[in-house]
CSV table of C-alpha atoms in Angstrom, one decimal:
chain,number,residue,atom,x,y,z
A,1,UNK,CA,24.5,-33.5,-82.4
A,2,UNK,CA,26.6,-32.7,-85.4
A,3,UNK,CA,28.7,-29.6,-86.0
A,4,UNK,CA,28.2,-27.2,-88.8
A,5,UNK,CA,29.5,-28.8,-92.0
A,6,UNK,CA,31.0,-25.6,-93.4
A,7,UNK,CA,33.5,-25.1,-90.7
A,8,UNK,CA,36.9,-26.9,-90.5
A,9,UNK,CA,37.7,-28.6,-87.2
A,10,UNK,CA,41.3,-27.3,-86.8
A,11,UNK,CA,42.8,-25.1,-84.3
A,12,UNK,CA,41.9,-21.4,-84.1
A,13,UNK,CA,44.1,-18.8,-85.7
A,14,UNK,CA,46.3,-17.1,-83.1
A,15,UNK,CA,44.6,-14.1,-81.8
A,16,UNK,CA,46.1,-10.9,-83.2
A,17,UNK,CA,46.6,-8.9,-80.0
A,18,UNK,CA,47.6,-5.8,-82.0
A,19,UNK,CA,43.9,-5.2,-82.9
A,20,UNK,CA,42.7,-5.8,-79.4
A,21,UNK,CA,43.1,-3.4,-76.5
A,22,UNK,CA,45.9,-4.2,-74.2
A,23,UNK,CA,45.0,-4.8,-70.5
A,24,UNK,CA,46.5,-1.6,-69.2
A,25,UNK,CA,45.1,1.6,-70.8
A,26,UNK,CA,45.7,4.4,-68.4
A,27,UNK,CA,43.1,6.8,-69.9
A,28,UNK,CA,40.4,4.3,-69.1
A,29,UNK,CA,41.0,4.6,-65.4
A,30,UNK,CA,39.4,1.4,-64.2
A,31,UNK,CA,41.9,-0.6,-66.2
A,32,UNK,CA,44.8,0.6,-64.1
A,33,UNK,CA,44.1,-1.6,-61.1
A,34,UNK,CA,42.4,-4.4,-63.1
A,35,UNK,CA,45.2,-5.2,-65.6
A,36,UNK,CA,47.5,-8.1,-65.2
A,37,UNK,CA,51.2,-7.1,-65.1
A,38,UNK,CA,52.8,-10.3,-66.1
A,39,UNK,CA,52.8,-11.7,-69.6
A,40,UNK,CA,50.0,-14.1,-70.4
A,41,UNK,CA,50.9,-17.8,-70.9
A,42,UNK,CA,50.5,-18.6,-74.6
A,43,UNK,CA,48.7,-21.9,-75.0
A,44,UNK,CA,48.3,-24.1,-78.0
A,45,UNK,CA,44.7,-25.2,-78.4
A,46,UNK,CA,43.6,-28.4,-76.7
A,47,UNK,CA,40.1,-29.8,-76.6
A,48,UNK,CA,39.4,-27.5,-73.7
A,49,UNK,CA,39.7,-24.5,-76.0
A,50,UNK,CA,38.3,-25.9,-79.2
A,51,UNK,CA,35.1,-26.9,-77.6
A,52,UNK,CA,32.5,-24.5,-76.0
A,53,UNK,CA,28.9,-24.4,-75.0
A,54,UNK,CA,26.3,-25.3,-77.6
A,55,UNK,CA,23.1,-23.4,-77.8
A,56,UNK,CA,19.9,-24.0,-79.8
A,57,UNK,CA,16.8,-22.3,-80.7
A,58,UNK,CA,15.2,-24.0,-77.7
A,59,UNK,CA,17.3,-21.8,-75.5
A,60,UNK,CA,15.7,-18.5,-76.7
A,61,UNK,CA,12.2,-17.3,-77.4
A,62,UNK,CA,11.2,-15.7,-80.7
A,63,UNK,CA,10.5,-12.4,-78.9
A,64,UNK,CA,13.9,-12.3,-77.2
A,65,UNK,CA,15.5,-10.4,-80.1
A,66,UNK,CA,12.9,-7.7,-80.2
A,67,UNK,CA,13.7,-5.1,-77.6
A,68,UNK,CA,10.8,-3.0,-78.6
A,69,UNK,CA,8.4,-5.7,-77.5
A,70,UNK,CA,10.2,-7.9,-75.0
A,71,UNK,CA,9.7,-5.6,-72.0
A,72,UNK,CA,6.8,-3.5,-73.3
A,73,UNK,CA,4.2,-3.1,-70.5
A,74,UNK,CA,1.7,-0.4,-71.5
A,75,UNK,CA,3.1,0.7,-74.9
A,76,UNK,CA,6.2,0.7,-77.0
A,77,UNK,CA,9.4,2.3,-75.6
A,78,UNK,CA,10.2,5.8,-76.6
A,79,UNK,CA,13.1,6.5,-78.9
A,80,UNK,CA,14.5,6.0,-82.4
A,81,UNK,CA,13.3,2.6,-83.7
A,82,UNK,CA,16.2,0.7,-85.2
A,83,UNK,CA,17.1,-2.7,-86.6
A,84,UNK,CA,20.6,-4.0,-86.0
A,85,UNK,CA,21.5,-6.8,-88.2
A,86,UNK,CA,24.5,-8.6,-89.7
A,87,UNK,CA,26.4,-11.8,-89.9
A,88,UNK,CA,28.7,-13.6,-87.6
A,89,UNK,CA,31.7,-14.7,-89.7
A,90,UNK,CA,35.1,-16.2,-89.0
A,91,UNK,CA,38.3,-14.8,-90.3
A,92,UNK,CA,38.1,-17.0,-93.3
A,93,UNK,CA,34.8,-15.4,-94.2
A,94,UNK,CA,32.8,-18.5,-93.3
A,95,UNK,CA,29.5,-18.0,-91.6
A,96,UNK,CA,29.2,-19.1,-87.9
A,97,UNK,CA,25.8,-20.7,-87.7
A,98,UNK,CA,23.8,-21.5,-84.6
A,99,UNK,CA,25.8,-19.3,-82.3
A,100,UNK,CA,24.3,-17.3,-79.4
A,101,UNK,CA,24.4,-13.5,-79.8
A,102,UNK,CA,23.4,-11.4,-76.8
A,103,UNK,CA,23.1,-7.6,-76.6
A,104,UNK,CA,22.5,-5.0,-73.9
A,105,UNK,CA,22.2,-1.3,-73.9
A,106,UNK,CA,20.9,1.9,-72.3
A,107,UNK,CA,17.5,3.4,-73.3
A,108,UNK,CA,17.0,6.4,-75.6
A,109,UNK,CA,18.1,8.7,-72.7
A,110,UNK,CA,21.2,6.9,-71.9
A,111,UNK,CA,19.9,5.2,-68.7
A,112,UNK,CA,20.4,1.5,-68.0
A,113,UNK,CA,17.9,-0.6,-66.2
A,114,UNK,CA,20.4,-1.6,-63.6
A,115,UNK,CA,20.1,-1.1,-59.9
A,116,UNK,CA,23.7,0.4,-59.9
A,117,UNK,CA,22.9,3.0,-62.6
A,118,UNK,CA,22.1,6.3,-60.8
A,119,UNK,CA,22.1,8.7,-63.9
A,120,UNK,CA,19.3,11.2,-63.6
A,121,UNK,CA,17.8,10.4,-67.0
A,122,UNK,CA,14.6,8.4,-66.4
A,123,UNK,CA,14.0,4.7,-66.8
A,124,UNK,CA,11.7,3.8,-69.7
A,125,UNK,CA,8.9,1.7,-68.2
A,126,UNK,CA,8.6,-0.2,-71.5
A,127,UNK,CA,12.2,-0.9,-72.2
A,128,UNK,CA,14.4,-3.6,-70.6
A,129,UNK,CA,17.5,-3.2,-72.7
A,130,UNK,CA,18.6,-6.7,-73.4
A,131,UNK,CA,18.1,-9.2,-76.2
A,132,UNK,CA,19.4,-12.5,-77.5
A,133,UNK,CA,19.2,-14.6,-80.6
A,134,UNK,CA,20.9,-17.6,-82.3
A,135,UNK,CA,22.4,-17.1,-85.7
A,136,UNK,CA,20.8,-19.0,-88.6
A,137,UNK,CA,22.5,-21.4,-91.0
A,138,UNK,CA,24.1,-18.5,-92.8
A,139,UNK,CA,25.4,-16.8,-89.6
A,140,UNK,CA,22.8,-14.1,-89.9
A,141,UNK,CA,21.2,-12.4,-86.9
A,142,UNK,CA,19.0,-9.4,-86.3
A,143,UNK,CA,17.6,-7.4,-83.4
A,144,UNK,CA,14.9,-4.7,-83.3
A,145,UNK,CA,15.5,-2.1,-80.6
A,146,UNK,CA,15.7,1.6,-79.7
A,147,UNK,CA,18.8,3.5,-80.5
A,148,UNK,CA,20.6,4.1,-77.2
A,149,UNK,CA,21.5,7.5,-75.9
A,150,UNK,CA,25.0,8.7,-74.9
A,151,UNK,CA,25.6,8.7,-71.1
A,152,UNK,CA,28.0,10.3,-68.7
A,153,UNK,CA,30.4,8.3,-66.6
A,154,UNK,CA,33.0,8.9,-64.0
A,155,UNK,CA,36.3,8.7,-65.8
A,156,UNK,CA,37.3,12.3,-66.4
A,157,UNK,CA,35.1,15.1,-65.1
A,158,UNK,CA,33.3,15.4,-68.4
A,159,UNK,CA,33.3,11.9,-70.0
A,160,UNK,CA,30.4,10.7,-72.2
A,161,UNK,CA,30.2,7.3,-73.8
A,162,UNK,CA,29.1,7.3,-77.4
A,163,UNK,CA,25.8,5.6,-78.2
A,164,UNK,CA,26.7,1.9,-78.1
A,165,UNK,CA,25.2,-1.5,-77.8
A,166,UNK,CA,27.2,-4.2,-75.9
A,167,UNK,CA,27.5,-7.4,-77.9
A,168,UNK,CA,28.4,-10.9,-76.6
A,169,UNK,CA,29.1,-13.8,-79.0
A,170,UNK,CA,30.3,-17.3,-78.5
A,171,UNK,CA,31.3,-19.0,-81.7
A,172,UNK,CA,31.9,-22.7,-81.7
A,173,UNK,CA,34.8,-22.9,-79.2
A,174,UNK,CA,35.6,-21.2,-75.9
A,175,UNK,CA,38.6,-19.6,-77.5
A,176,UNK,CA,36.3,-17.6,-79.8
A,177,UNK,CA,34.4,-16.1,-76.9
A,178,UNK,CA,34.1,-12.3,-77.4
A,179,UNK,CA,32.4,-9.3,-75.9
A,180,UNK,CA,32.6,-6.0,-77.7
A,181,UNK,CA,30.6,-2.8,-78.3
A,182,UNK,CA,28.8,-1.6,-81.4
A,183,UNK,CA,28.9,2.1,-82.2
A,184,UNK,CA,26.9,4.1,-84.7
A,185,UNK,CA,28.0,5.7,-87.9
A,186,UNK,CA,28.6,9.4,-87.6
A,187,UNK,CA,28.6,9.7,-83.8
A,188,UNK,CA,31.0,12.6,-82.9
A,189,UNK,CA,31.6,11.1,-79.4
A,190,UNK,CA,33.4,8.1,-80.8
A,191,UNK,CA,36.9,9.7,-81.2
A,192,UNK,CA,36.7,11.2,-77.7
A,193,UNK,CA,36.0,8.0,-75.8
A,194,UNK,CA,38.8,6.5,-73.8
A,195,UNK,CA,37.2,3.1,-74.0
A,196,UNK,CA,37.0,3.2,-77.8
A,197,UNK,CA,40.6,4.4,-77.8
A,198,UNK,CA,41.8,1.4,-75.8
A,199,UNK,CA,42.0,-0.1,-79.2
A,200,UNK,CA,45.3,0.8,-80.7
A,201,UNK,CA,44.3,0.4,-84.4
A,202,UNK,CA,42.0,2.9,-86.2
A,203,UNK,CA,40.9,0.3,-88.8
A,204,UNK,CA,39.9,-2.0,-85.9
A,205,UNK,CA,37.9,0.9,-84.3
A,206,UNK,CA,36.2,1.5,-87.6
A,207,UNK,CA,35.1,-2.1,-87.7
A,208,UNK,CA,33.1,-1.5,-84.5
A,209,UNK,CA,31.0,1.2,-86.1
A,210,UNK,CA,27.8,0.0,-87.5
A,211,UNK,CA,26.8,1.5,-90.9
A,212,UNK,CA,23.5,3.0,-91.6
A,213,UNK,CA,21.8,0.5,-93.9
A,214,UNK,CA,19.0,2.2,-95.8
A,215,UNK,CA,18.4,-1.0,-97.8
A,216,UNK,CA,17.3,-2.8,-94.7
A,217,UNK,CA,15.2,-0.1,-93.2
A,218,UNK,CA,11.5,-0.6,-93.0
A,219,UNK,CA,10.0,2.6,-94.6
A,220,UNK,CA,7.9,4.7,-92.2
A,221,UNK,CA,8.8,2.3,-89.4
A,222,UNK,CA,12.4,1.4,-88.5
A,223,UNK,CA,15.9,2.6,-89.5
A,224,UNK,CA,18.5,-0.2,-89.9
A,225,UNK,CA,22.2,-0.5,-89.1
A,226,UNK,CA,24.4,-3.3,-90.3
A,227,UNK,CA,27.0,-4.8,-88.0
A,228,UNK,CA,29.0,-7.9,-89.0
A,229,UNK,CA,31.0,-9.7,-86.3
A,230,UNK,CA,34.2,-11.6,-87.1
A,231,UNK,CA,35.4,-14.4,-84.8
A,232,UNK,CA,38.7,-16.1,-84.9
A,233,UNK,CA,39.2,-18.3,-88.0
A,234,UNK,CA,40.2,-22.0,-87.9
A,235,UNK,CA,43.0,-23.6,-89.8
A,236,UNK,CA,42.1,-25.8,-92.7
A,237,UNK,CA,42.8,-29.5,-92.4
A,238,UNK,CA,45.2,-29.7,-95.4
A,239,UNK,CA,48.5,-30.4,-93.6
A,240,UNK,CA,47.4,-30.2,-90.1
A,241,UNK,CA,48.7,-32.5,-87.4
A,242,UNK,CA,45.6,-33.8,-85.8
A,243,UNK,CA,45.3,-33.3,-82.1
A,244,UNK,CA,46.0,-36.6,-80.3
A,245,UNK,CA,42.8,-38.3,-79.2
A,246,UNK,CA,40.6,-36.4,-81.7
B,1,UNK,CA,53.5,-5.7,-103.8
B,2,UNK,CA,52.0,-9.1,-103.4
B,3,UNK,CA,48.6,-10.6,-103.5
B,4,UNK,CA,46.3,-9.8,-100.6
B,5,UNK,CA,45.7,-12.7,-98.2
B,6,UNK,CA,42.0,-11.6,-97.9
B,7,UNK,CA,41.5,-12.7,-94.4
B,8,UNK,CA,39.0,-10.9,-92.3
B,9,UNK,CA,40.1,-9.4,-89.0
B,10,UNK,CA,38.7,-10.5,-85.8
B,11,UNK,CA,36.3,-8.0,-84.2
B,12,UNK,CA,38.1,-6.1,-81.5
B,13,UNK,CA,37.2,-6.6,-77.9
B,14,UNK,CA,35.8,-4.0,-75.6
B,15,UNK,CA,35.2,-4.1,-71.9
B,16,UNK,CA,31.9,-5.6,-70.8
B,17,UNK,CA,31.4,-2.5,-68.7
B,18,UNK,CA,29.6,-2.1,-65.3
B,19,UNK,CA,26.2,-3.3,-66.5
B,20,UNK,CA,27.1,-6.6,-68.1
B,21,UNK,CA,24.4,-8.2,-65.9
B,22,UNK,CA,21.7,-6.4,-67.8
B,23,UNK,CA,22.5,-8.4,-70.9
B,24,UNK,CA,23.8,-11.7,-69.6
B,25,UNK,CA,22.2,-12.1,-66.2
B,26,UNK,CA,19.2,-9.6,-66.0
B,27,UNK,CA,17.9,-11.2,-62.8
B,28,UNK,CA,21.1,-10.0,-61.1
B,29,UNK,CA,20.6,-6.5,-62.6
B,30,UNK,CA,17.2,-6.5,-60.9
B,31,UNK,CA,14.6,-7.4,-63.6
B,32,UNK,CA,13.0,-10.4,-65.0
B,33,UNK,CA,12.7,-10.6,-68.8
B,34,UNK,CA,13.5,-14.1,-70.2
B,35,UNK,CA,11.7,-17.3,-69.9
B,36,UNK,CA,14.9,-18.8,-68.7
B,37,UNK,CA,18.3,-17.3,-68.1
B,38,UNK,CA,21.2,-19.2,-69.4
B,39,UNK,CA,24.2,-20.5,-67.5
B,40,UNK,CA,22.7,-21.0,-64.0
B,41,UNK,CA,23.0,-24.8,-64.0
B,42,UNK,CA,26.4,-26.2,-65.2
B,43,UNK,CA,26.0,-29.9,-64.6
B,44,UNK,CA,22.3,-30.6,-64.4
B,45,UNK,CA,20.7,-33.2,-62.2
B,46,UNK,CA,21.8,-36.3,-64.0
B,47,UNK,CA,25.6,-35.8,-64.1
B,48,UNK,CA,27.7,-38.5,-62.5
B,49,UNK,CA,30.6,-37.5,-60.3
B,50,UNK,CA,31.4,-35.6,-57.1
B,51,UNK,CA,29.2,-32.7,-56.5
B,52,UNK,CA,31.3,-29.7,-55.5
B,53,UNK,CA,31.0,-26.0,-54.9
B,54,UNK,CA,33.6,-23.5,-56.1
B,55,UNK,CA,33.9,-20.1,-54.4
B,56,UNK,CA,36.2,-17.2,-54.6
B,57,UNK,CA,36.9,-13.5,-55.1
B,58,UNK,CA,38.4,-11.6,-58.0
B,59,UNK,CA,40.9,-9.2,-56.5
B,60,UNK,CA,42.2,-6.0,-58.1
B,61,UNK,CA,45.7,-4.6,-57.9
B,62,UNK,CA,44.9,-2.7,-54.7
B,63,UNK,CA,43.8,-5.9,-53.0
B,64,UNK,CA,40.1,-5.0,-53.2
B,65,UNK,CA,37.4,-7.4,-54.3
B,66,UNK,CA,36.0,-6.7,-57.8
B,67,UNK,CA,32.3,-6.6,-57.2
B,68,UNK,CA,31.0,-6.2,-60.7
B,69,UNK,CA,32.8,-9.0,-62.4
B,70,UNK,CA,31.2,-11.8,-64.4
B,71,UNK,CA,32.8,-15.2,-64.9
B,72,UNK,CA,32.0,-18.0,-67.3
B,73,UNK,CA,33.0,-21.6,-66.6
B,74,UNK,CA,33.6,-24.3,-69.2
B,75,UNK,CA,34.3,-27.8,-68.2
B,76,UNK,CA,34.2,-31.5,-69.1
B,77,UNK,CA,32.0,-34.0,-67.2
B,78,UNK,CA,33.3,-36.5,-64.6
B,79,UNK,CA,34.5,-38.7,-67.5
B,80,UNK,CA,36.4,-35.9,-69.1
B,81,UNK,CA,34.0,-35.4,-72.0
B,82,UNK,CA,32.9,-32.1,-73.3
B,83,UNK,CA,29.3,-31.5,-74.3
B,84,UNK,CA,30.3,-30.4,-77.7
B,85,UNK,CA,30.2,-32.1,-81.1
B,86,UNK,CA,33.9,-32.0,-81.5
B,87,UNK,CA,34.5,-34.2,-78.5
B,88,UNK,CA,34.2,-37.6,-80.1
B,89,UNK,CA,32.5,-39.0,-77.0
B,90,UNK,CA,30.0,-36.2,-76.6
B,91,UNK,CA,27.1,-38.6,-77.1
B,92,UNK,CA,28.0,-40.1,-73.7
B,93,UNK,CA,27.4,-36.8,-71.8
B,94,UNK,CA,24.6,-37.0,-69.4
B,95,UNK,CA,21.3,-35.4,-70.4
B,96,UNK,CA,21.2,-31.9,-69.0
B,97,UNK,CA,25.0,-31.5,-68.6
B,98,UNK,CA,26.0,-28.4,-70.5
B,99,UNK,CA,29.3,-27.9,-68.9
B,100,UNK,CA,29.0,-24.1,-69.1
B,101,UNK,CA,28.0,-21.6,-66.5
B,102,UNK,CA,27.7,-17.9,-65.8
B,103,UNK,CA,28.8,-16.7,-62.4
B,104,UNK,CA,27.8,-13.4,-60.8
B,105,UNK,CA,29.3,-11.9,-57.7
B,106,UNK,CA,27.5,-10.6,-54.7
B,107,UNK,CA,27.4,-6.9,-55.4
B,108,UNK,CA,28.1,-6.1,-51.7
B,109,UNK,CA,31.0,-8.4,-51.0
B,110,UNK,CA,32.3,-9.5,-54.4
B,111,UNK,CA,32.1,-13.2,-53.4
B,112,UNK,CA,31.0,-15.6,-56.2
B,113,UNK,CA,30.4,-19.3,-56.2
B,114,UNK,CA,28.9,-22.0,-58.3
B,115,UNK,CA,27.8,-25.6,-57.9
B,116,UNK,CA,28.9,-28.2,-60.4
B,117,UNK,CA,30.6,-31.7,-60.6
B,118,UNK,CA,34.3,-32.2,-60.5
B,119,UNK,CA,35.5,-32.7,-64.0
B,120,UNK,CA,37.6,-35.7,-65.2
B,121,UNK,CA,40.9,-35.6,-66.9
B,122,UNK,CA,40.9,-34.6,-70.6
B,123,UNK,CA,43.2,-35.3,-73.5
B,124,UNK,CA,46.0,-32.8,-74.1
B,125,UNK,CA,48.2,-32.4,-77.1
B,126,UNK,CA,50.4,-35.1,-78.5
B,127,UNK,CA,49.0,-37.9,-76.3
B,128,UNK,CA,49.4,-36.1,-73.0
B,129,UNK,CA,46.7,-36.0,-70.3
B,130,UNK,CA,45.5,-32.8,-68.8
B,131,UNK,CA,44.7,-32.8,-65.1
B,132,UNK,CA,41.1,-32.1,-64.2
B,133,UNK,CA,40.4,-28.4,-64.7
B,134,UNK,CA,37.7,-25.8,-65.2
B,135,UNK,CA,38.3,-23.2,-67.8
B,136,UNK,CA,37.3,-19.7,-66.6
B,137,UNK,CA,36.7,-16.5,-68.5
B,138,UNK,CA,36.5,-13.2,-66.6
B,139,UNK,CA,35.0,-9.9,-67.8
B,140,UNK,CA,34.3,-6.7,-66.0
B,141,UNK,CA,34.5,-3.0,-66.2
B,142,UNK,CA,38.2,-2.1,-66.6
B,143,UNK,CA,39.0,-5.4,-68.2
B,144,UNK,CA,39.4,-4.6,-71.9
B,145,UNK,CA,39.5,-8.2,-73.2
B,146,UNK,CA,38.2,-11.2,-71.3
B,147,UNK,CA,40.8,-13.0,-69.2
B,148,UNK,CA,41.2,-16.7,-69.5
B,149,UNK,CA,42.6,-18.9,-66.8
B,150,UNK,CA,42.1,-22.4,-65.5
B,151,UNK,CA,41.1,-23.8,-62.1
B,152,UNK,CA,42.9,-27.0,-61.1
B,153,UNK,CA,42.2,-28.9,-57.9
B,154,UNK,CA,44.5,-29.2,-54.9
B,155,UNK,CA,43.7,-32.8,-54.3
B,156,UNK,CA,44.9,-33.8,-57.7
B,157,UNK,CA,48.5,-33.2,-56.9
B,158,UNK,CA,49.9,-36.1,-59.0
B,159,UNK,CA,47.8,-35.2,-62.1
B,160,UNK,CA,48.7,-31.5,-61.6
B,161,UNK,CA,52.4,-32.3,-61.4
B,162,UNK,CA,52.1,-33.9,-64.9
B,163,UNK,CA,49.7,-31.4,-66.4
B,164,UNK,CA,51.2,-30.0,-69.6
B,165,UNK,CA,49.7,-26.5,-69.1
B,166,UNK,CA,50.8,-26.1,-65.4
B,167,UNK,CA,54.2,-27.2,-66.5
B,168,UNK,CA,54.4,-24.4,-69.0
B,169,UNK,CA,54.4,-21.9,-66.2
B,170,UNK,CA,58.1,-21.2,-66.0
B,171,UNK,CA,58.1,-19.6,-62.5
B,172,UNK,CA,57.3,-22.6,-60.4
B,173,UNK,CA,55.9,-20.5,-57.5
B,174,UNK,CA,53.2,-19.1,-59.8
B,175,UNK,CA,51.7,-22.5,-60.5
B,176,UNK,CA,49.8,-22.5,-57.3
B,177,UNK,CA,47.7,-19.5,-58.5
B,178,UNK,CA,45.9,-22.0,-60.7
B,179,UNK,CA,45.1,-24.5,-57.9
B,180,UNK,CA,41.9,-24.3,-55.9
B,181,UNK,CA,42.1,-25.2,-52.2
B,182,UNK,CA,39.8,-28.0,-51.0
B,183,UNK,CA,37.8,-27.5,-47.9
B,184,UNK,CA,34.6,-28.9,-46.4
B,185,UNK,CA,31.8,-26.8,-45.2
B,186,UNK,CA,28.9,-28.5,-43.5
B,187,UNK,CA,29.9,-31.8,-45.1
B,188,UNK,CA,29.9,-30.2,-48.6
B,189,UNK,CA,33.1,-30.1,-50.7
B,190,UNK,CA,34.1,-26.5,-51.4
B,191,UNK,CA,37.0,-25.4,-53.5
B,192,UNK,CA,38.3,-21.9,-52.8
B,193,UNK,CA,39.7,-20.1,-55.8
B,194,UNK,CA,40.7,-16.5,-55.6
B,195,UNK,CA,41.8,-14.7,-58.7
B,196,UNK,CA,44.3,-11.9,-58.4
B,197,UNK,CA,44.2,-9.6,-61.4
B,198,UNK,CA,47.4,-7.7,-60.7
B,199,UNK,CA,50.5,-7.6,-58.5
B,200,UNK,CA,51.4,-9.8,-55.6
B,201,UNK,CA,50.2,-13.3,-56.2
B,202,UNK,CA,48.9,-12.4,-59.7
B,203,UNK,CA,47.0,-15.3,-61.2
B,204,UNK,CA,48.4,-16.8,-64.4
B,205,UNK,CA,46.3,-15.8,-67.3
B,206,UNK,CA,46.3,-17.7,-70.6
B,207,UNK,CA,46.4,-16.5,-74.2
B,208,UNK,CA,44.4,-19.3,-75.7
């Protein structure tokens, strides 16, 4: 197995914690008892962090990225048919090829197919709500799905999540592992959401909002949204002290 | 003004939320959708080394088990080799050994566990040797960005004493939070590793 030729093999850029949510964010109530109080131990990369699981196209099936078809029983699911597509890049702007991207979401009514979700909006018998794919050589990925609905949750008395799709991505090393949420352009719930507002930087929030992409829509069929994902960059090898043993 | 550096910014993290299983372990969420779910078998049948089980709880700041947590494990094989192209010995990794796993709790009790092989020592920085360890990544509702930690093994006391990461933990009495306790259950080796998110006995988390 050989690594992607376009990526340097150096250490990852230090994670900029100013654009990530801190652990303790009191308005998102569950974080109060689930946030460490002590400072994290900062660790320079070793082989344990630079490496990570390798996935291939054998791990997924072609239909896995099509949420309109991958759980359809009698007919297609109900809701707004959308394409979500984009690239996985690193902070240097280089594509991250052959990496696993997984998504999950509620159905058009905001109901999750999960035995713990008791919201009164009904399950869609033809919609599972998860998908996965592996990026191509250019870091490109796409999904076809139903636009999820907003849903209520027990935070404040009247809290509603914006429409969102959960996104999980690996990159090439375990230090790049990331889970985030995709929001949709123009959704008025975004600025009200305490989970969105765990992120202290408005530009960083904006980068989680997928743009309507008319150029990628399929006329008379499916609307498209574009969502690029950026993972930590890697240092070039110009003046780098090579890790011992590498 | 100066020139722009033109780096992109990393996409910000968001909590995995309460329904992470739908996406990453749909079987646990209660439905079957994929030909094969990923991450159930860390070591595979061909891996050399001691077969072990790891079990534990993730505990919140009130002392209660976190029942909706998901963990991921990343480890080397028994010879200390990672199944990744940037480990120069990766061609020696046993067929079927991926070194990565996904771990779901019992929704009623919060107990989680996984079967694997005990990893070997791996190279550290500047010629050092890292004691055998499993890298863990923890996500859940209420956790805004995945938490990284490491699991070390109680019966590797000498290697642990020289481990460059354990020795970075300034408060010596916190180092034990990274060390799993070895027990035997019905003749099987089980390491117990509870992770405390907050407060008394808080586990050391790593900014990697």
